[in-house]
mmCIF file of C-alpha atoms and ligand atoms in Angstrom:
data_model
loop_
_atom_site.group_PDB
_atom_site.id
_atom_site.type_symbol
_atom_site.label_atom_id
_atom_site.label_comp_id
_atom_site.label_asym_id
_atom_site.label_seq_id
_atom_site.Cartn_x
_atom_site.Cartn_y
_atom_site.Cartn_z
ATOM 1 C CA MET A 1 73.475 189.114 -11.608
ATOM 2 C CA THR A 2 70.955 186.999 -12.887
ATOM 3 C CA ALA A 3 68.924 185.050 -11.017
ATOM 4 C CA GLN A 4 69.372 181.457 -9.841
ATOM 5 C CA PRO A 5 66.930 179.387 -11.519
ATOM 6 C CA GLN A 6 65.262 177.442 -8.715
ATOM 7 C CA ARG A 7 66.598 173.363 -7.816
ATOM 8 C CA PRO A 8 65.791 170.691 -6.454
ATOM 9 C CA ALA A 9 67.226 170.017 -3.211
ATOM 10 C CA PHE A 10 69.825 167.423 -2.749
ATOM 11 C CA GLY A 11 68.458 164.210 -3.276
ATOM 12 C CA THR A 12 65.038 164.997 -3.655
ATOM 13 C CA VAL A 13 65.103 163.555 -7.752
ATOM 14 C CA LEU A 14 66.925 160.322 -8.925
ATOM 15 C CA THR A 15 67.628 159.684 -12.522
ATOM 16 C CA SER A 16 65.133 157.373 -15.157
ATOM 17 C CA HIS A 17 67.579 153.552 -14.632
ATOM 18 C CA MET A 18 69.854 152.719 -11.840
ATOM 19 C CA ALA A 19 71.528 148.664 -11.230
ATOM 20 C CA VAL A 20 70.758 145.479 -9.449
ATOM 21 C CA ALA A 21 72.158 142.961 -8.350
ATOM 22 C CA GLN A 22 70.705 139.995 -5.840
ATOM 23 C CA TYR A 23 72.845 138.175 -3.797
ATOM 24 C CA GLN A 24 71.238 134.139 -3.242
ATOM 25 C CA ASN A 25 72.792 130.645 -2.683
ATOM 26 C CA ASP A 26 76.077 132.283 -1.757
ATOM 27 C CA GLU A 27 77.051 133.802 -4.853
ATOM 28 C CA TRP A 28 75.908 138.140 -6.454
ATOM 29 C CA SER A 29 73.621 137.826 -9.355
ATOM 30 C CA PRO A 30 74.884 139.515 -12.834
ATOM 31 C CA SER A 31 74.392 142.857 -12.226
ATOM 32 C CA GLU A 32 71.588 144.506 -14.328
ATOM 33 C CA ILE A 33 69.718 147.543 -15.240
ATOM 34 C CA LYS A 34 66.874 148.658 -14.695
ATOM 35 C CA PRO A 35 64.182 151.795 -14.971
ATOM 36 C CA VAL A 36 64.003 153.791 -11.384
ATOM 37 C CA ALA A 37 61.311 151.302 -9.287
ATOM 38 C CA PRO A 38 58.966 150.568 -6.406
ATOM 39 C CA LEU A 39 60.881 147.510 -4.783
ATOM 40 C CA GLU A 40 59.149 144.004 -4.274
ATOM 41 C CA ILE A 41 60.328 142.637 -0.644
ATOM 42 C CA SER A 42 59.114 140.858 2.252
ATOM 43 C CA PRO A 43 57.621 142.628 5.542
ATOM 44 C CA ALA A 44 60.037 140.722 7.109
ATOM 45 C CA ALA A 45 63.282 141.752 5.226
ATOM 46 C CA HIS A 46 65.900 141.367 8.668
ATOM 47 C CA VAL A 47 66.773 144.832 6.616
ATOM 48 C CA LEU A 48 63.054 145.982 7.240
ATOM 49 C CA HIS A 49 63.616 144.319 11.090
ATOM 50 C CA TYR A 50 67.087 144.223 11.989
ATOM 51 C CA ALA A 51 68.951 147.226 9.747
ATOM 52 C CA SER A 52 70.810 145.502 7.606
ATOM 53 C CA THR A 53 72.196 147.853 4.733
ATOM 54 C CA CYS A 54 74.676 150.195 5.079
ATOM 55 C CA PHE A 55 75.136 152.887 1.530
ATOM 56 C CA GLU A 56 78.282 155.539 -0.164
ATOM 57 C CA GLY A 57 77.863 158.494 -1.169
ATOM 58 C CA PHE A 58 80.213 160.352 -4.233
ATOM 59 C CA LYS A 59 80.354 162.320 -7.349
ATOM 60 C CA ALA A 60 81.010 162.308 -10.971
ATOM 61 C CA PHE A 61 81.063 165.295 -12.082
ATOM 62 C CA ARG A 62 80.682 166.429 -16.235
ATOM 63 C CA ARG A 63 83.746 168.230 -18.114
ATOM 64 C CA ALA A 64 83.259 171.430 -20.440
ATOM 65 C CA ASP A 65 83.256 168.722 -24.026
ATOM 66 C CA GLY A 66 80.711 166.254 -22.425
ATOM 67 C CA SER A 67 82.630 163.593 -21.333
ATOM 68 C CA VAL A 68 81.591 162.863 -17.173
ATOM 69 C CA HIS A 69 84.565 161.803 -14.264
ATOM 70 C CA VAL A 70 84.360 159.584 -11.169
ATOM 71 C CA PHE A 71 85.845 161.191 -7.803
ATOM 72 C CA ARG A 72 87.680 158.008 -5.937
ATOM 73 C CA MET A 73 85.275 155.801 -6.424
ATOM 74 C CA ASP A 74 87.813 152.927 -5.404
ATOM 75 C CA ARG A 75 87.930 154.237 -1.886
ATOM 76 C CA HIS A 76 83.449 154.327 -1.253
ATOM 77 C CA ILE A 77 83.175 150.862 -2.240
ATOM 78 C CA GLU A 78 86.123 149.620 -0.630
ATOM 79 C CA ARG A 79 83.735 151.944 2.370
ATOM 80 C CA LEU A 80 80.778 150.386 1.537
ATOM 81 C CA ARG A 81 82.588 146.644 1.351
ATOM 82 C CA GLN A 82 83.719 147.337 4.838
ATOM 83 C CA SER A 83 80.313 148.557 6.714
ATOM 84 C CA ALA A 84 78.754 145.661 4.712
ATOM 85 C CA ARG A 85 81.579 143.060 6.708
ATOM 86 C CA GLN A 86 80.592 144.925 10.174
ATOM 87 C CA LEU A 87 76.985 144.151 9.025
ATOM 88 C CA VAL A 88 77.903 140.993 8.802
ATOM 89 C CA LEU A 89 75.799 141.862 4.887
ATOM 90 C CA PRO A 90 76.988 139.311 2.060
ATOM 91 C CA VAL A 91 79.825 141.466 0.431
ATOM 92 C CA PRO A 92 79.733 142.837 -2.313
ATOM 93 C CA ASP A 93 83.118 142.347 -5.494
ATOM 94 C CA ALA A 94 84.528 145.516 -5.966
ATOM 95 C CA LYS A 95 84.497 144.882 -9.642
ATOM 96 C CA GLN A 96 80.933 143.978 -10.191
ATOM 97 C CA LEU A 97 79.873 147.252 -7.777
ATOM 98 C CA GLY A 98 82.745 149.776 -10.021
ATOM 99 C CA ASP A 99 80.686 148.163 -13.522
ATOM 100 C CA MET A 100 77.191 148.571 -12.383
ATOM 101 C CA VAL A 101 77.988 152.806 -10.816
ATOM 102 C CA ARG A 102 79.457 152.881 -14.658
ATOM 103 C CA ALA A 103 76.384 150.955 -16.476
ATOM 104 C CA VAL A 104 73.747 153.690 -14.706
ATOM 105 C CA ILE A 105 76.970 156.677 -15.603
ATOM 106 C CA GLN A 106 76.506 155.645 -19.607
ATOM 107 C CA ARG A 107 73.084 154.882 -18.933
ATOM 108 C CA CYS A 108 71.880 158.840 -17.640
ATOM 109 C CA ARG A 109 75.012 161.000 -18.953
ATOM 110 C CA ASP A 110 71.840 163.004 -20.480
ATOM 111 C CA ALA A 111 71.312 164.137 -16.802
ATOM 112 C CA VAL A 112 74.763 164.926 -15.243
ATOM 113 C CA PRO A 113 74.779 167.801 -14.928
ATOM 114 C CA GLU A 114 76.960 170.213 -15.646
ATOM 115 C CA ALA A 115 79.745 172.114 -13.421
ATOM 116 C CA PRO A 116 79.561 172.864 -10.761
ATOM 117 C CA GLY A 117 76.609 170.399 -10.574
ATOM 118 C CA ALA A 118 77.386 166.366 -10.228
ATOM 119 C CA LEU A 119 75.665 163.373 -10.796
ATOM 120 C CA TYR A 120 75.436 161.996 -6.815
ATOM 121 C CA LEU A 121 76.451 158.035 -7.383
ATOM 122 C CA ARG A 122 74.629 155.896 -4.075
ATOM 123 C CA PRO A 123 74.971 152.172 -4.031
ATOM 124 C CA ILE A 124 73.283 150.464 -1.231
ATOM 125 C CA LEU A 125 72.801 147.277 0.286
ATOM 126 C CA ILE A 126 70.300 145.489 1.832
ATOM 127 C CA GLY A 127 69.805 142.336 3.803
ATOM 128 C CA THR A 128 67.009 141.220 2.533
ATOM 129 C CA THR A 129 66.134 137.372 4.505
ATOM 130 C CA ALA A 130 62.898 137.070 4.881
ATOM 131 C CA ASN A 131 63.357 135.854 8.982
ATOM 132 C CA ILE A 132 62.033 137.348 11.138
ATOM 133 C CA GLY A 133 63.320 135.522 14.022
ATOM 134 C CA ALA A 134 66.854 136.620 13.865
ATOM 135 C CA ALA A 135 68.143 138.825 15.798
ATOM 136 C CA ALA A 136 71.300 136.786 16.130
ATOM 137 C CA THR A 137 71.791 135.505 12.266
ATOM 138 C CA PRO A 138 72.650 137.109 9.865
ATOM 139 C CA SER A 139 71.026 137.664 5.895
ATOM 140 C CA THR A 140 72.261 135.402 3.759
ATOM 141 C CA GLU A 141 71.017 137.216 0.927
ATOM 142 C CA ALA A 142 70.883 140.991 -0.196
ATOM 143 C CA THR A 143 70.328 142.973 -2.773
ATOM 144 C CA LEU A 144 72.234 145.618 -3.821
ATOM 145 C CA LEU A 145 71.875 148.938 -5.597
ATOM 146 C CA VAL A 146 73.165 151.734 -7.639
ATOM 147 C CA LEU A 147 70.773 154.793 -7.732
ATOM 148 C CA ALA A 148 72.282 158.379 -9.233
ATOM 149 C CA SER A 149 70.597 161.457 -8.684
ATOM 150 C CA PRO A 150 71.195 164.803 -10.393
ATOM 151 C CA VAL A 151 72.807 167.767 -7.817
ATOM 152 C CA TRP A 152 73.262 170.944 -7.887
ATOM 153 C CA ASP A 153 75.976 173.463 -6.866
ATOM 154 C CA TYR A 154 75.284 173.140 -3.002
ATOM 155 C CA PHE A 155 75.766 176.880 -1.886
ATOM 156 C CA ALA A 156 74.078 178.395 -4.803
ATOM 157 C CA GLY A 157 72.312 180.223 -2.655
ATOM 158 C CA GLY A 158 76.198 182.286 -1.786
ATOM 159 C CA MET A 159 78.721 180.119 1.505
ATOM 160 C CA LYS A 160 75.843 180.840 4.966
ATOM 161 C CA PRO A 161 79.334 180.246 8.557
ATOM 162 C CA LEU A 162 77.442 177.347 9.836
ATOM 163 C CA ARG A 163 76.227 177.591 13.188
ATOM 164 C CA ILE A 164 77.298 173.827 15.593
ATOM 165 C CA LEU A 165 76.781 173.067 18.174
ATOM 166 C CA ILE A 166 79.351 170.999 21.165
ATOM 167 C CA ASP A 167 77.457 168.152 22.415
ATOM 168 C CA ASP A 168 79.438 166.191 24.856
ATOM 169 C CA VAL A 169 77.244 163.800 26.151
ATOM 170 C CA ASN A 170 75.428 161.851 23.252
ATOM 171 C CA THR A 171 77.700 159.559 21.233
ATOM 172 C CA ARG A 172 76.794 159.526 17.139
ATOM 173 C CA SER A 173 76.694 155.981 16.971
ATOM 174 C CA ALA A 174 77.816 153.380 18.979
ATOM 175 C CA ALA A 175 81.448 153.611 19.492
ATOM 176 C CA GLN A 176 82.710 150.521 17.038
ATOM 177 C CA MET A 177 80.588 151.525 14.557
ATOM 178 C CA GLY A 178 81.376 155.095 13.629
ATOM 179 C CA MET A 179 83.029 153.993 10.707
ATOM 180 C CA VAL A 180 80.811 152.014 9.538
ATOM 181 C CA LYS A 181 78.326 154.315 6.794
ATOM 182 C CA THR A 182 75.187 152.481 7.570
ATOM 183 C CA GLY A 183 71.396 153.349 8.528
ATOM 184 C CA GLY A 184 71.219 153.484 12.191
ATOM 185 C CA ASN A 185 73.728 155.299 12.451
ATOM 186 C CA TYR A 186 71.587 158.478 10.530
ATOM 187 C CA ALA A 187 68.283 158.098 12.596
ATOM 188 C CA ALA A 188 70.562 157.585 16.090
ATOM 189 C CA ALA A 189 71.603 161.067 15.439
ATOM 190 C CA LEU A 190 68.692 162.995 14.726
ATOM 191 C CA GLY A 191 66.591 162.197 17.540
ATOM 192 C CA PRO A 192 69.950 165.117 19.101
ATOM 193 C CA THR A 193 70.096 167.247 16.381
ATOM 194 C CA LEU A 194 66.459 168.331 15.838
ATOM 195 C CA ALA A 195 66.251 169.009 19.165
ATOM 196 C CA ALA A 196 68.820 171.119 19.910
ATOM 197 C CA ARG A 197 68.151 172.720 16.356
ATOM 198 C CA ALA A 198 64.754 173.504 17.566
ATOM 199 C CA LYS A 199 66.893 174.881 20.663
ATOM 200 C CA TYR A 200 69.236 176.566 19.213
ATOM 201 C CA GLN A 201 68.965 177.529 16.064
ATOM 202 C CA ILE A 202 71.947 175.161 14.864
ATOM 203 C CA ASP A 203 72.434 173.938 11.922
ATOM 204 C CA GLN A 204 74.346 170.484 13.140
ATOM 205 C CA VAL A 205 76.189 169.070 15.989
ATOM 206 C CA LEU A 206 79.258 168.312 16.643
ATOM 207 C CA PHE A 207 79.641 165.024 18.565
ATOM 208 C CA CYS A 208 82.793 165.280 20.968
ATOM 209 C CA PRO A 209 81.976 162.836 23.814
ATOM 210 C CA GLY A 210 83.375 162.704 26.471
ATOM 211 C CA GLY A 211 85.288 166.229 25.290
ATOM 212 C CA GLN A 212 86.610 164.809 22.446
ATOM 213 C CA VAL A 213 86.363 166.455 19.130
ATOM 214 C CA GLN A 214 84.739 163.830 16.348
ATOM 215 C CA GLU A 215 82.261 165.135 14.004
ATOM 216 C CA THR A 216 78.542 165.952 12.850
ATOM 217 C CA GLY A 217 75.691 164.095 12.244
ATOM 218 C CA ALA A 218 76.678 163.356 7.937
ATOM 219 C CA ALA A 219 79.865 165.066 8.222
ATOM 220 C CA ASN A 220 83.837 165.477 9.226
ATOM 221 C CA PHE A 221 84.989 168.000 10.945
ATOM 222 C CA PHE A 222 88.278 170.013 10.158
ATOM 223 C CA LEU A 223 90.512 173.025 12.170
ATOM 224 C CA ILE A 224 92.409 175.459 9.894
ATOM 225 C CA ALA A 225 94.854 178.153 10.318
ATOM 226 C CA LYS A 226 97.803 179.712 8.474
ATOM 227 C CA GLY A 227 99.468 176.718 7.005
ATOM 228 C CA GLU A 228 97.563 173.851 9.065
ATOM 229 C CA LEU A 229 95.802 171.504 9.250
ATOM 230 C CA LEU A 230 94.364 169.887 12.155
ATOM 231 C CA THR A 231 91.260 166.679 12.412
ATOM 232 C CA ARG A 232 91.256 163.269 14.556
ATOM 233 C CA SER A 233 92.999 160.332 13.241
ATOM 234 C CA LEU A 234 91.782 157.809 12.815
ATOM 235 C CA ASP A 235 89.456 155.283 14.889
ATOM 236 C CA PRO A 236 86.093 153.426 14.976
ATOM 237 C CA SER A 237 84.062 155.693 16.005
ATOM 238 C CA PHE A 238 83.891 158.108 12.914
ATOM 239 C CA LEU A 239 83.221 157.951 9.785
ATOM 240 C CA HIS A 240 86.742 157.766 7.408
ATOM 241 C CA GLY A 241 85.347 160.356 4.796
ATOM 242 C CA VAL A 242 86.887 160.465 1.548
ATOM 243 C CA THR A 243 86.657 164.360 1.509
ATOM 244 C CA ARG A 244 88.539 164.861 4.543
ATOM 245 C CA ASP A 245 91.538 162.342 3.234
ATOM 246 C CA SER A 246 91.658 164.804 -0.221
ATOM 247 C CA LEU A 247 91.587 167.915 1.197
ATOM 248 C CA LEU A 248 94.675 166.772 3.396
ATOM 249 C CA GLN A 249 96.143 165.279 0.200
ATOM 250 C CA ILE A 250 96.070 169.106 -0.690
ATOM 251 C CA GLY A 251 96.499 170.778 2.778
ATOM 252 C CA ARG A 252 99.950 168.850 2.182
ATOM 253 C CA ASP A 253 99.857 169.720 -1.350
ATOM 254 C CA LEU A 254 100.062 172.865 -0.889
ATOM 255 C CA GLY A 255 102.743 173.400 2.297
ATOM 256 C CA TYR A 256 99.618 172.679 5.011
ATOM 257 C CA THR A 257 101.469 170.768 8.266
ATOM 258 C CA ALA A 258 98.242 167.868 7.905
ATOM 259 C CA THR A 259 97.817 167.052 11.134
ATOM 260 C CA GLU A 260 95.466 164.258 12.126
ATOM 261 C CA ARG A 261 95.302 163.168 15.874
ATOM 262 C CA PRO A 262 92.631 163.709 19.016
ATOM 263 C CA PHE A 263 91.692 167.140 20.617
ATOM 264 C CA GLU A 264 89.977 168.232 22.491
ATOM 265 C CA VAL A 265 86.992 170.786 23.097
ATOM 266 C CA LYS A 266 89.077 172.978 25.073
ATOM 267 C CA GLU A 267 91.656 172.744 22.363
ATOM 268 C CA MET A 268 89.198 173.267 20.427
ATOM 269 C CA LEU A 269 87.789 176.590 21.492
ATOM 270 C CA GLU A 270 91.620 178.125 21.280
ATOM 271 C CA TRP A 271 92.064 177.057 18.261
ATOM 272 C CA VAL A 272 88.675 179.207 16.617
ATOM 273 C CA SER A 273 89.540 182.504 18.725
ATOM 274 C CA THR A 274 92.208 183.108 15.699
ATOM 275 C CA GLY A 275 91.824 180.379 13.488
ATOM 276 C CA GLU A 276 88.464 178.635 11.182
ATOM 277 C CA ALA A 277 86.515 175.814 10.837
ATOM 278 C CA ALA A 278 84.806 173.842 8.423
ATOM 279 C CA LEU A 279 82.839 170.434 8.059
ATOM 280 C CA SER A 280 83.656 168.478 5.182
ATOM 281 C CA GLY A 281 82.079 165.720 2.876
ATOM 282 C CA THR A 282 80.604 165.330 -0.903
ATOM 283 C CA ALA A 283 77.429 167.185 -0.467
ATOM 284 C CA ALA A 284 79.121 170.338 0.503
ATOM 285 C CA VAL A 285 83.028 169.617 0.070
ATOM 286 C CA LEU A 286 83.787 172.079 2.868
ATOM 287 C CA ALA A 287 80.983 174.468 4.333
ATOM 288 C CA GLY A 288 82.791 176.814 7.131
ATOM 289 C CA VAL A 289 82.177 177.598 10.344
ATOM 290 C CA GLY A 290 81.087 180.627 11.582
ATOM 291 C CA THR A 291 79.766 180.011 15.496
ATOM 292 C CA LEU A 292 80.307 177.075 18.706
ATOM 293 C CA ILE A 293 77.603 177.178 21.103
ATOM 294 C CA TYR A 294 79.201 174.631 24.047
ATOM 295 C CA ASN A 295 77.248 175.452 27.492
ATOM 296 C CA GLY A 296 75.149 177.590 26.561
ATOM 297 C CA LYS A 297 77.863 180.108 25.808
ATOM 298 C CA GLU A 298 78.131 180.867 22.250
ATOM 299 C CA HIS A 299 81.664 180.953 20.580
ATOM 300 C CA ARG A 300 81.864 182.845 16.925
ATOM 301 C CA VAL A 301 84.917 181.361 14.625
ATOM 302 C CA GLY A 302 88.071 183.812 13.258
ATOM 303 C CA ASP A 303 85.038 186.707 12.099
ATOM 304 C CA GLY A 304 82.603 184.552 12.528
ATOM 305 C CA GLY A 305 82.293 183.950 8.187
ATOM 306 C CA VAL A 306 83.742 181.836 6.164
ATOM 307 C CA GLY A 307 87.426 181.870 6.528
ATOM 308 C CA PRO A 308 89.425 182.710 3.779
ATOM 309 C CA LEU A 309 91.837 179.314 4.290
ATOM 310 C CA THR A 310 88.283 177.328 3.920
ATOM 311 C CA ARG A 311 87.430 179.025 0.946
ATOM 312 C CA ALA A 312 90.552 178.955 -1.468
ATOM 313 C CA LEU A 313 91.182 174.619 0.053
ATOM 314 C CA ARG A 314 87.479 174.062 -0.688
ATOM 315 C CA GLU A 315 88.569 176.042 -4.233
ATOM 316 C CA GLN A 316 91.684 173.915 -4.818
ATOM 317 C CA LEU A 317 89.599 170.763 -4.306
ATOM 318 C CA VAL A 318 86.435 170.864 -6.516
ATOM 319 C CA ALA A 319 89.386 171.433 -8.958
ATOM 320 C CA VAL A 320 90.415 168.903 -9.246
ATOM 321 C CA GLN A 321 87.317 167.571 -8.997
ATOM 322 C CA GLN A 322 86.170 169.788 -12.427
ATOM 323 C CA GLY A 323 89.392 168.807 -14.701
ATOM 324 C CA GLU A 324 90.243 172.716 -13.826
ATOM 325 C CA GLN A 325 93.720 171.485 -12.527
ATOM 326 C CA PRO A 326 95.875 168.218 -12.590
ATOM 327 C CA ASP A 327 94.874 165.050 -11.041
ATOM 328 C CA ARG A 328 98.382 164.534 -9.598
ATOM 329 C CA HIS A 329 96.856 161.380 -7.552
ATOM 330 C CA GLY A 330 95.058 159.217 -9.805
ATOM 331 C CA TRP A 331 91.506 160.153 -8.105
ATOM 332 C CA LEU A 332 89.763 160.832 -10.847
ATOM 333 C CA GLU A 333 88.911 157.901 -13.390
ATOM 334 C CA ARG A 334 86.670 158.797 -17.113
ATOM 335 C CA VAL A 335 83.139 156.838 -17.167
ATOM 336 C CA VAL A 336 81.140 158.717 -20.595
HETATM 337 C C1 LIG B 401 79.278 160.294 9.428
HETATM 338 C C2 LIG B 401 79.228 161.417 8.320
HETATM 339 N N1 LIG B 401 80.323 161.482 8.534
HETATM 340 C C3 LIG B 401 81.530 161.981 7.367
HETATM 341 C C4 LIG B 401 81.494 161.962 6.125
HETATM 342 C C5 LIG B 401 81.684 162.850 4.441
HETATM 343 O O1 LIG B 401 82.031 160.490 3.564
HETATM 344 P P1 LIG B 401 83.069 161.692 2.616
HETATM 345 O O2 LIG B 401 83.675 162.865 3.129
HETATM 346 O O3 LIG B 401 83.560 160.338 1.980
HETATM 347 O O4 LIG B 401 81.227 162.180 2.117
HETATM 348 C C6 LIG B 401 79.920 160.848 6.022
HETATM 349 C C7 LIG B 401 79.072 162.263 4.515
HETATM 350 O O5 LIG B 401 79.135 160.944 3.567
HETATM 351 C C8 LIG B 401 78.969 160.937 7.112
HETATM 352 O O6 LIG B 401 77.814 160.599 6.642
#
């Protein structure tokens, strides 16, 4: 076996350039491509005090012929616009933001790693109005950035089954903010996740307030069995993952019955005695769960390893993303 080169951790490297646009006087400025450099914002900027910020994360893939294709960008742009609305931030123009992403990919085309690596795109919107007395006043000025980061094989060290703690007390976010991709939600989930990690040596916490299965700190949750997929139906309490949507579609294409409905911890524990469980998100696509810990007791998921259905579904979606399977749903756009 050839040794894997040591790669930087996910998200720790940025490309040389980013796209920037400003919102002022009720309009967006034309966007510019600039070298990545520290931002100059007022210490009174709304975002620094009142957390008026949201972001996105999605990937572009290089093919063997050198072309680069971005995956479901329109969905991610719509989710950022919805987050901005919910946070009462100036809403980015969808066409302008799409052009900013394309411009960054084109400028940084040489930095897009080969498959199974990808270029991870990170649009971020922040409220910049300088006013420390604006707790109940929206930011009327904003900065929109598009950063890019080369990322490599998420499972370079092999796919390890995850240990997940079931927390049926805490919520990941305020009920109406779950579907908003905003920094405050991640800050809120961090404390419970780190505390649980220290106590139970877990990878992630699965938030199940009131016994209803929701999601982890940064991924959606799936139950999988032969010919069956189950995930929570959409409501404002959790992030509407684009990977979740793509896996449901791929599952249906493969003849699975893909069900979206609320379900409880009890049903989940019954399911995993024979079935599989997995986390879905842009970074890992689909990551198998090996153990669920509930009320101090460990529940093995299937045989405790990453299940074959989880692997197969992941491979199928990755094959579409990398252009090895037909793009039946028009999810990819060629940018380079
Ligand atoms: C809280 C949360 N849930 C779910 C997801 C999965 O979303 P997506 O599949 O769009 O990456 C993410 C990742 O962005 C997330 O941060």
